[in-house]
PDB file of C-alpha atoms in Angstrom:
ATOM      1  CA  UNK A   1     107.373  58.559 123.206  1.00 46.00           C
ATOM      2  CA  UNK A   2     106.848  60.411 119.924  1.00 49.00           C
ATOM      3  CA  UNK A   3     107.459  64.132 120.245  1.00 50.00           C
ATOM      4  CA  UNK A   4     104.706  66.343 118.846  1.00 49.00           C
ATOM      5  CA  UNK A   5     105.991  69.448 117.017  1.00 59.00           C
ATOM      6  CA  UNK A   6     105.186  72.722 118.762  1.00 66.00           C
ATOM      7  CA  UNK A   7     103.154  74.070 115.864  1.00 65.00           C
ATOM      8  CA  UNK A   8     100.921  70.967 115.895  1.00 73.00           C
ATOM      9  CA  UNK A   9     100.363  71.345 119.596  1.00 78.00           C
ATOM     10  CA  UNK A  10      99.403  74.961 119.091  1.00 74.00           C
ATOM     11  CA  UNK A  11      97.023  74.003 116.287  1.00 73.00           C
ATOM     12  CA  UNK A  12      95.256  71.453 118.471  1.00 80.00           C
ATOM     13  CA  UNK A  13      94.913  73.997 121.288  1.00 83.00           C
ATOM     14  CA  UNK A  14      93.359  76.494 118.820  1.00 78.00           C
ATOM     15  CA  UNK A  15      90.999  73.825 117.411  1.00 81.00           C
ATOM     16  CA  UNK A  16      89.725  72.959 120.894  1.00 86.00           C
ATOM     17  CA  UNK A  17      89.425  76.580 121.914  1.00 85.00           C
ATOM     18  CA  UNK A  18      87.319  77.659 118.878  1.00 82.00           C
ATOM     19  CA  UNK A  19      85.492  74.449 118.049  1.00 86.00           C
ATOM     20  CA  UNK A  20      82.218  75.741 119.575  1.00 88.00           C
ATOM     21  CA  UNK A  21      82.479  78.891 117.510  1.00 85.00           C
ATOM     22  CA  UNK A  22      82.951  76.977 114.280  1.00 82.00           C
ATOM     23  CA  UNK A  23      80.133  74.597 115.086  1.00 86.00           C
ATOM     24  CA  UNK A  24      77.761  77.435 115.763  1.00 88.00           C
ATOM     25  CA  UNK A  25      77.528  78.301 112.030  1.00 84.00           C
ATOM     26  CA  UNK A  26      74.657  76.326 110.638  1.00 84.00           C
ATOM     27  CA  UNK A  27      74.336  76.424 106.804  1.00 82.00           C
ATOM     28  CA  UNK A  28      70.883  77.126 105.438  1.00 79.00           C
ATOM     29  CA  UNK A  29      69.258  75.084 102.648  1.00 79.00           C
ATOM     30  CA  UNK A  30      70.024  76.392  99.168  1.00 77.00           C
ATOM     31  CA  UNK A  31      67.045  75.921  96.808  1.00 76.00           C
ATOM     32  CA  UNK A  32      67.322  78.039  93.628  1.00 76.00           C
ATOM     33  CA  UNK A  33      64.553  78.470  91.138  1.00 73.00           C
ATOM     34  CA  UNK A  34      64.586  75.405  88.774  1.00 76.00           C
ATOM     35  CA  UNK A  35      65.077  77.574  85.721  1.00 75.00           C
ATOM     36  CA  UNK A  36      68.143  79.250  87.277  1.00 75.00           C
ATOM     37  CA  UNK A  37      69.768  76.294  88.981  1.00 82.00           C
ATOM     38  CA  UNK A  38      72.688  75.882  86.569  1.00 88.00           C
ATOM     39  CA  UNK A  39      75.890  76.770  88.430  1.00 86.00           C
ATOM     40  CA  UNK A  40      77.519  78.388  85.402  1.00 90.00           C
ATOM     41  CA  UNK A  41      74.452  80.569  84.735  1.00 84.00           C
ATOM     42  CA  UNK A  42      74.442  81.663  88.367  1.00 81.00           C
ATOM     43  CA  UNK A  43      78.118  82.607  88.278  1.00 80.00           C
ATOM     44  CA  UNK A  44      77.769  84.718  85.128  1.00 80.00           C
ATOM     45  CA  UNK A  45      74.462  86.336  85.929  1.00 77.00           C
ATOM     46  CA  UNK A  46      75.505  87.066  89.532  1.00 75.00           C
ATOM     47  CA  UNK A  47      78.063  89.580  88.233  1.00 75.00           C
ATOM     48  CA  UNK A  48      75.244  91.673  86.770  1.00 74.00           C
ATOM     49  CA  UNK A  49      72.320  90.927  89.010  1.00 74.00           C
ATOM     50  CA  UNK A  50      73.605  90.946  92.550  1.00 72.00           C
ATOM     51  CA  UNK A  51      73.120  94.718  92.927  1.00 71.00           C
ATOM     52  CA  UNK A  52      69.394  94.461  92.174  1.00 71.00           C
ATOM     53  CA  UNK A  53      67.190  94.603  95.281  1.00 67.00           C
ATOM     54  CA  UNK A  54      65.323  91.389  95.934  1.00 64.00           C
ATOM     55  CA  UNK A  55      67.173  89.493  93.251  1.00 67.00           C
ATOM     56  CA  UNK A  56      70.112  88.155  95.209  1.00 62.00           C
ATOM     57  CA  UNK A  57      68.063  85.437  96.965  1.00 64.00           C
ATOM     58  CA  UNK A  58      64.781  84.351  95.499  1.00 64.00           C
ATOM     59  CA  UNK A  59      62.632  81.841  97.365  1.00 65.00           C
ATOM     60  CA  UNK A  60      61.718  78.887  95.077  1.00 65.00           C
ATOM     61  CA  UNK A  61      58.157  79.168  96.462  1.00 67.00           C
ATOM     62  CA  UNK A  62      57.828  82.701  95.154  1.00 66.00           C
ATOM     63  CA  UNK A  63      56.778  81.394  91.697  1.00 64.00           C
ATOM     64  CA  UNK A  64      56.233  83.978  89.018  1.00 66.00           C
ATOM     65  CA  UNK A  65      57.005  86.753  91.468  1.00 68.00           C
ATOM     66  CA  UNK A  66      60.562  85.509  91.858  1.00 65.00           C
ATOM     67  CA  UNK A  67      61.100  85.136  88.176  1.00 69.00           C
ATOM     68  CA  UNK A  68      59.738  88.642  87.570  1.00 74.00           C
ATOM     69  CA  UNK A  69      62.353  90.080  89.927  1.00 71.00           C
ATOM     70  CA  UNK A  70      65.112  88.425  88.011  1.00 71.00           C
ATOM     71  CA  UNK A  71      63.761  89.491  84.601  1.00 73.00           C
ATOM     72  CA  UNK A  72      63.351  93.103  85.828  1.00 73.00           C
ATOM     73  CA  UNK A  73      66.989  93.003  87.033  1.00 71.00           C
ATOM     74  CA  UNK A  74      68.126  91.765  83.707  1.00 70.00           C
ATOM     75  CA  UNK A  75      66.386  94.742  81.951  1.00 70.00           C
ATOM     76  CA  UNK A  76      68.151  97.157  84.207  1.00 67.00           C
ATOM     77  CA  UNK A  77      71.689  95.991  83.392  1.00 63.00           C
ATOM     78  CA  UNK A  78      73.917  98.883  82.418  1.00 63.00           C
ATOM     79  CA  UNK A  79      76.686  97.551  80.199  1.00 55.00           C
ATOM     80  CA  UNK A  80      78.485 100.842  80.217  1.00 52.00           C
ATOM     81  CA  UNK A  81      78.983 101.021  83.941  1.00 48.00           C
ATOM     82  CA  UNK A  82      82.481 102.323  84.913  1.00 50.00           C
ATOM     83  CA  UNK A  83      83.706 101.413  88.331  1.00 47.00           C
ATOM     84  CA  UNK A  84      87.292 102.659  87.933  1.00 62.00           C
ATOM     85  CA  UNK A  85      86.461 105.886  89.737  1.00 86.00           C
ATOM     86  CA  UNK A  86      85.281 104.138  92.925  1.00 94.00           C
ATOM     87  CA  UNK A  87      88.661 104.359  94.809  1.00 96.00           C
ATOM     88  CA  UNK A  88      89.801 107.584  96.431  1.00 96.00           C
ATOM     89  CA  UNK A  89      93.494 107.104  95.868  1.00 95.00           C
ATOM     90  CA  UNK A  90      96.202 104.670  94.650  1.00 96.00           C
ATOM     91  CA  UNK A  91      99.373 104.153  96.653  1.00 96.00           C
ATOM     92  CA  UNK A  92     102.486 102.546  95.152  1.00 96.00           C
ATOM     93  CA  UNK A  93     104.145 100.267  97.706  1.00 96.00           C
ATOM     94  CA  UNK A  94     107.749  99.242  97.025  1.00 95.00           C
ATOM     95  CA  UNK A  95     108.366  95.599  97.943  1.00 92.00           C
ATOM     96  CA  UNK A  96     110.653  94.525 100.758  1.00 89.00           C
ATOM     97  CA  UNK A  97     113.353  93.461  98.264  1.00 87.00           C
ATOM     98  CA  UNK A  98     113.413  96.946  96.801  1.00 86.00           C
ATOM     99  CA  UNK A  99     113.229  95.667  93.268  1.00 91.00           C
ATOM    100  CA  UNK A 100     109.473  95.610  92.592  1.00 93.00           C
ATOM    101  CA  UNK A 101     106.136  97.188  93.711  1.00 95.00           C
ATOM    102  CA  UNK A 102     102.442  96.601  94.012  1.00 95.00           C
ATOM    103  CA  UNK A 103      99.495  99.061  94.112  1.00 96.00           C
ATOM    104  CA  UNK A 104      97.144  99.529  97.056  1.00 97.00           C
ATOM    105  CA  UNK A 105      93.832 101.245  96.251  1.00 97.00           C
ATOM    106  CA  UNK A 106      92.143 103.057  99.140  1.00 97.00           C
ATOM    107  CA  UNK A 107      88.477 103.916  99.860  1.00 97.00           C
ATOM    108  CA  UNK A 108      87.891 106.054 102.847  1.00 97.00           C
ATOM    109  CA  UNK A 109      84.701 105.708 104.949  1.00 97.00           C
ATOM    110  CA  UNK A 110      84.753 109.388 105.689  1.00 96.00           C
ATOM    111  CA  UNK A 111      86.954 112.441 105.242  1.00 96.00           C
ATOM    112  CA  UNK A 112      90.674 111.415 105.047  1.00 95.00           C
ATOM    113  CA  UNK A 113      92.427 112.088 108.397  1.00 93.00           C
ATOM    114  CA  UNK A 114      95.849 110.655 107.844  1.00 92.00           C
ATOM    115  CA  UNK A 115      97.511 108.223 105.479  1.00 89.00           C
ATOM    116  CA  UNK A 116      95.360 104.995 105.443  1.00 93.00           C
ATOM    117  CA  UNK A 117      92.790 106.416 107.856  1.00 95.00           C
ATOM    118  CA  UNK A 118      89.646 108.505 107.731  1.00 95.00           C
ATOM    119  CA  UNK A 119      87.873 110.493 110.462  1.00 94.00           C
ATOM    120  CA  UNK A 120      86.159 108.172 112.944  1.00 91.00           C
ATOM    121  CA  UNK A 121      86.343 104.918 110.941  1.00 95.00           C
ATOM    122  CA  UNK A 122      85.857 101.684 112.754  1.00 96.00           C
ATOM    123  CA  UNK A 123      89.104 100.273 111.369  1.00 96.00           C
ATOM    124  CA  UNK A 124      90.628  98.991 108.131  1.00 97.00           C
ATOM    125  CA  UNK A 125      89.604  96.093 105.896  1.00 98.00           C
ATOM    126  CA  UNK A 126      92.401  94.809 103.666  1.00 98.00           C
ATOM    127  CA  UNK A 127      90.806  93.235 100.653  1.00 98.00           C
ATOM    128  CA  UNK A 128      92.514  90.629  98.486  1.00 97.00           C
ATOM    129  CA  UNK A 129      91.125  89.908  95.076  1.00 96.00           C
ATOM    130  CA  UNK A 130      91.115  86.634  93.094  1.00 94.00           C
ATOM    131  CA  UNK A 131      93.074  85.209  90.184  1.00 93.00           C
ATOM    132  CA  UNK A 132      93.559  87.677  87.357  1.00 90.00           C
ATOM    133  CA  UNK A 133      91.218  90.079  89.064  1.00 93.00           C
ATOM    134  CA  UNK A 134      92.036  93.510  90.520  1.00 95.00           C
ATOM    135  CA  UNK A 135      90.622  96.347  92.590  1.00 96.00           C
ATOM    136  CA  UNK A 136      88.312  97.528  89.820  1.00 94.00           C
ATOM    137  CA  UNK A 137      86.466  94.213  89.323  1.00 91.00           C
ATOM    138  CA  UNK A 138      82.777  94.407  90.176  1.00 87.00           C
ATOM    139  CA  UNK A 139      83.192  91.982  93.092  1.00 89.00           C
ATOM    140  CA  UNK A 140      86.064  93.932  94.615  1.00 94.00           C
ATOM    141  CA  UNK A 141      84.111  97.174  94.330  1.00 93.00           C
ATOM    142  CA  UNK A 142      80.888  95.635  95.668  1.00 91.00           C
ATOM    143  CA  UNK A 143      82.688  94.127  98.667  1.00 94.00           C
ATOM    144  CA  UNK A 144      84.636  97.294  99.375  1.00 96.00           C
ATOM    145  CA  UNK A 145      81.488  99.402  99.157  1.00 94.00           C
ATOM    146  CA  UNK A 146      79.714  97.085 101.631  1.00 94.00           C
ATOM    147  CA  UNK A 147      82.550  97.512 104.160  1.00 97.00           C
ATOM    148  CA  UNK A 148      82.655 101.259 103.663  1.00 97.00           C
ATOM    149  CA  UNK A 149      78.863 101.483 104.309  1.00 95.00           C
ATOM    150  CA  UNK A 150      79.580  99.838 107.716  1.00 96.00           C
ATOM    151  CA  UNK A 151      82.086 102.516 108.565  1.00 96.00           C
ATOM    152  CA  UNK A 152      85.408 100.810 107.604  1.00 97.00           C
ATOM    153  CA  UNK A 153      88.219 102.198 105.492  1.00 97.00           C
ATOM    154  CA  UNK A 154      89.146  99.682 102.770  1.00 98.00           C
ATOM    155  CA  UNK A 155      92.419  98.957 101.074  1.00 98.00           C
ATOM    156  CA  UNK A 156      92.462  96.598  98.120  1.00 98.00           C
ATOM    157  CA  UNK A 157      95.879  95.142  97.400  1.00 97.00           C
ATOM    158  CA  UNK A 158      96.453  94.486  93.724  1.00 97.00           C
ATOM    159  CA  UNK A 159      98.711  91.461  93.083  1.00 95.00           C
ATOM    160  CA  UNK A 160     101.795  92.221  91.078  1.00 94.00           C
ATOM    161  CA  UNK A 161     100.934  92.885  87.447  1.00 92.00           C
ATOM    162  CA  UNK A 162      97.179  93.158  88.109  1.00 94.00           C
ATOM    163  CA  UNK A 163      96.829  96.878  88.546  1.00 92.00           C
ATOM    164  CA  UNK A 164      97.213  97.699  84.841  1.00 91.00           C
ATOM    165  CA  UNK A 165     100.936  98.379  85.210  1.00 90.00           C
ATOM    166  CA  UNK A 166     103.496  95.639  84.563  1.00 91.00           C
ATOM    167  CA  UNK A 167     105.731  94.866  87.549  1.00 90.00           C
ATOM    168  CA  UNK A 168     109.490  95.269  87.370  1.00 92.00           C
ATOM    169  CA  UNK A 169     110.672  91.698  87.958  1.00 90.00           C
ATOM    170  CA  UNK A 170     109.748  88.275  86.449  1.00 84.00           C
ATOM    171  CA  UNK A 171     108.106  87.134  89.656  1.00 80.00           C
ATOM    172  CA  UNK A 172     104.362  87.299  89.946  1.00 82.00           C
ATOM    173  CA  UNK A 173     101.907  85.812  92.389  1.00 91.00           C
ATOM    174  CA  UNK A 174     100.299  82.460  93.075  1.00 91.00           C
ATOM    175  CA  UNK A 175      97.885  80.652  95.378  1.00 87.00           C
ATOM    176  CA  UNK A 176     100.261  80.709  98.338  1.00 91.00           C
ATOM    177  CA  UNK A 177     101.947  84.064  97.696  1.00 93.00           C
ATOM    178  CA  UNK A 178     101.656  85.963 101.011  1.00 95.00           C
ATOM    179  CA  UNK A 179     104.778  88.123 100.793  1.00 94.00           C
ATOM    180  CA  UNK A 180     103.088  91.341  99.712  1.00 95.00           C
ATOM    181  CA  UNK A 181     100.156  91.091 102.189  1.00 97.00           C
ATOM    182  CA  UNK A 182     102.521  90.396 105.036  1.00 96.00           C
ATOM    183  CA  UNK A 183     104.777  93.236 104.035  1.00 97.00           C
ATOM    184  CA  UNK A 184     101.798  95.621 103.724  1.00 97.00           C
ATOM    185  CA  UNK A 185     100.646  94.728 107.192  1.00 97.00           C
ATOM    186  CA  UNK A 186     104.171  95.604 108.387  1.00 96.00           C
ATOM    187  CA  UNK A 187     104.066  98.908 106.532  1.00 96.00           C
ATOM    188  CA  UNK A 188     100.774  99.821 108.084  1.00 96.00           C
ATOM    189  CA  UNK A 189     101.893  98.895 111.583  1.00 94.00           C
ATOM    190  CA  UNK A 190     105.156 100.847 111.316  1.00 94.00           C
ATOM    191  CA  UNK A 191     103.430 103.862 109.749  1.00 93.00           C
ATOM    192  CA  UNK A 192     100.877 104.083 112.544  1.00 92.00           C
ATOM    193  CA  UNK A 193     103.528 103.577 115.270  1.00 91.00           C
ATOM    194  CA  UNK A 194     106.057 106.038 113.797  1.00 91.00           C
ATOM    195  CA  UNK A 195     103.526 108.829 113.321  1.00 91.00           C
ATOM    196  CA  UNK A 196     101.412 108.250 116.420  1.00 89.00           C
ATOM    197  CA  UNK A 197      98.277 107.449 114.407  1.00 91.00           C
ATOM    198  CA  UNK A 198      95.361 105.691 116.022  1.00 88.00           C
ATOM    199  CA  UNK A 199      95.976 101.953 116.113  1.00 90.00           C
ATOM    200  CA  UNK A 200      92.612 100.878 114.793  1.00 94.00           C
ATOM    201  CA  UNK A 201      91.509  97.275 114.252  1.00 95.00           C
ATOM    202  CA  UNK A 202      92.529  95.599 110.967  1.00 97.00           C
ATOM    203  CA  UNK A 203      90.437  92.922 109.266  1.00 97.00           C
ATOM    204  CA  UNK A 204      91.344  90.778 106.301  1.00 97.00           C
ATOM    205  CA  UNK A 205      88.991  89.766 103.540  1.00 97.00           C
ATOM    206  CA  UNK A 206      89.492  87.875 100.335  1.00 96.00           C
ATOM    207  CA  UNK A 207      87.718  85.925  97.689  1.00 94.00           C
ATOM    208  CA  UNK A 208      88.801  82.982  95.503  1.00 93.00           C
ATOM    209  CA  UNK A 209      92.604  82.925  95.283  1.00 95.00           C
ATOM    210  CA  UNK A 210      92.673  85.906  97.629  1.00 96.00           C
ATOM    211  CA  UNK A 211      90.792  83.858 100.234  1.00 96.00           C
ATOM    212  CA  UNK A 212      93.536  81.313 100.230  1.00 95.00           C
ATOM    213  CA  UNK A 213      96.165  83.990 100.577  1.00 96.00           C
ATOM    214  CA  UNK A 214      94.366  85.508 103.574  1.00 96.00           C
ATOM    215  CA  UNK A 215      93.969  82.153 105.380  1.00 95.00           C
ATOM    216  CA  UNK A 216      97.538  81.143 104.674  1.00 94.00           C
ATOM    217  CA  UNK A 217      98.755  84.486 105.985  1.00 95.00           C
ATOM    218  CA  UNK A 218      96.928  84.045 109.222  1.00 94.00           C
ATOM    219  CA  UNK A 219      98.374  80.572 109.594  1.00 90.00           C
ATOM    220  CA  UNK A 220     101.834  81.888 109.045  1.00 92.00           C
ATOM    221  CA  UNK A 221     101.427  84.818 111.420  1.00 93.00           C
ATOM    222  CA  UNK A 222      99.772  82.825 114.235  1.00 88.00           C
ATOM    223  CA  UNK A 223      99.271  84.902 117.327  1.00 86.00           C
ATOM    224  CA  UNK A 224     101.429  87.655 116.054  1.00 91.00           C
ATOM    225  CA  UNK A 225      98.504  88.578 113.757  1.00 93.00           C
ATOM    226  CA  UNK A 226      97.031  90.156 116.874  1.00 91.00           C
ATOM    227  CA  UNK A 227     100.086  91.109 118.855  1.00 91.00           C
ATOM    228  CA  UNK A 228     102.125  92.726 116.046  1.00 92.00           C
ATOM    229  CA  UNK A 229      99.542  93.757 113.400  1.00 95.00           C
ATOM    230  CA  UNK A 230      96.316  94.308 115.421  1.00 94.00           C
ATOM    231  CA  UNK A 231      94.316  91.932 113.204  1.00 96.00           C
ATOM    232  CA  UNK A 232      90.924  91.430 114.780  1.00 94.00           C
ATOM    233  CA  UNK A 233      89.270  89.116 112.310  1.00 94.00           C
ATOM    234  CA  UNK A 234      88.943  87.834 108.786  1.00 95.00           C
ATOM    235  CA  UNK A 235      86.223  86.813 106.357  1.00 94.00           C
ATOM    236  CA  UNK A 236      86.804  84.826 103.165  1.00 94.00           C
ATOM    237  CA  UNK A 237      84.746  83.294 100.438  1.00 91.00           C
ATOM    238  CA  UNK A 238      85.407  80.616  97.803  1.00 84.00           C
ATOM    239  CA  UNK A 239      88.888  79.588  98.927  1.00 78.00           C
ATOM    240  CA  UNK A 240      90.263  76.991  96.396  1.00 74.00           C
TER     241      UNK A 240
END
């Protein structure tokens, strides 16, 4: 009989175990206002309008009221907004090979207690940005702020060459580049163990290219994501 590789057997077991969870998510119907149904228009305008209350999701049955919310949001756009001061600190992390580095920007949910942790936070969210983005993009800042408001410390990893400082080697990053994320998880785990810090839950989050990196990382780590790195969950959007 044909021998099934161990990783495929494990995959089937996980699929069976969590099938009910996956099937419990029922997508809602998406019905944008006719005048704003163009996907390109939504992508561009979303950068500027998503912070406006009542503008993120407008019921198509709202008629002129819905259009008014959008127009009001457009008039409130501040083109001079500077988000570079959002993060509390930037940490340079030397790569495992010792020849390069990447930057990790940190936002604490409360007063800083120890390295990577604030007083009483619920845990840490490691945020991975998309292609040619960085920690100061509006989406990175908005997502980080949402997590902070829920009581989580947030660390956004900048891919090599994306933090405003050229990296030291010719290597960059790509859709399947998980090296730096995996190394950072190791750094966090060792730092907490060595110094006796609270071993709080870690969650991964990513968008676009970053979403693919997060999912691929979890696949590579398997059960060690929990046993070695205390990863309790992940949330991604727009994985290519």
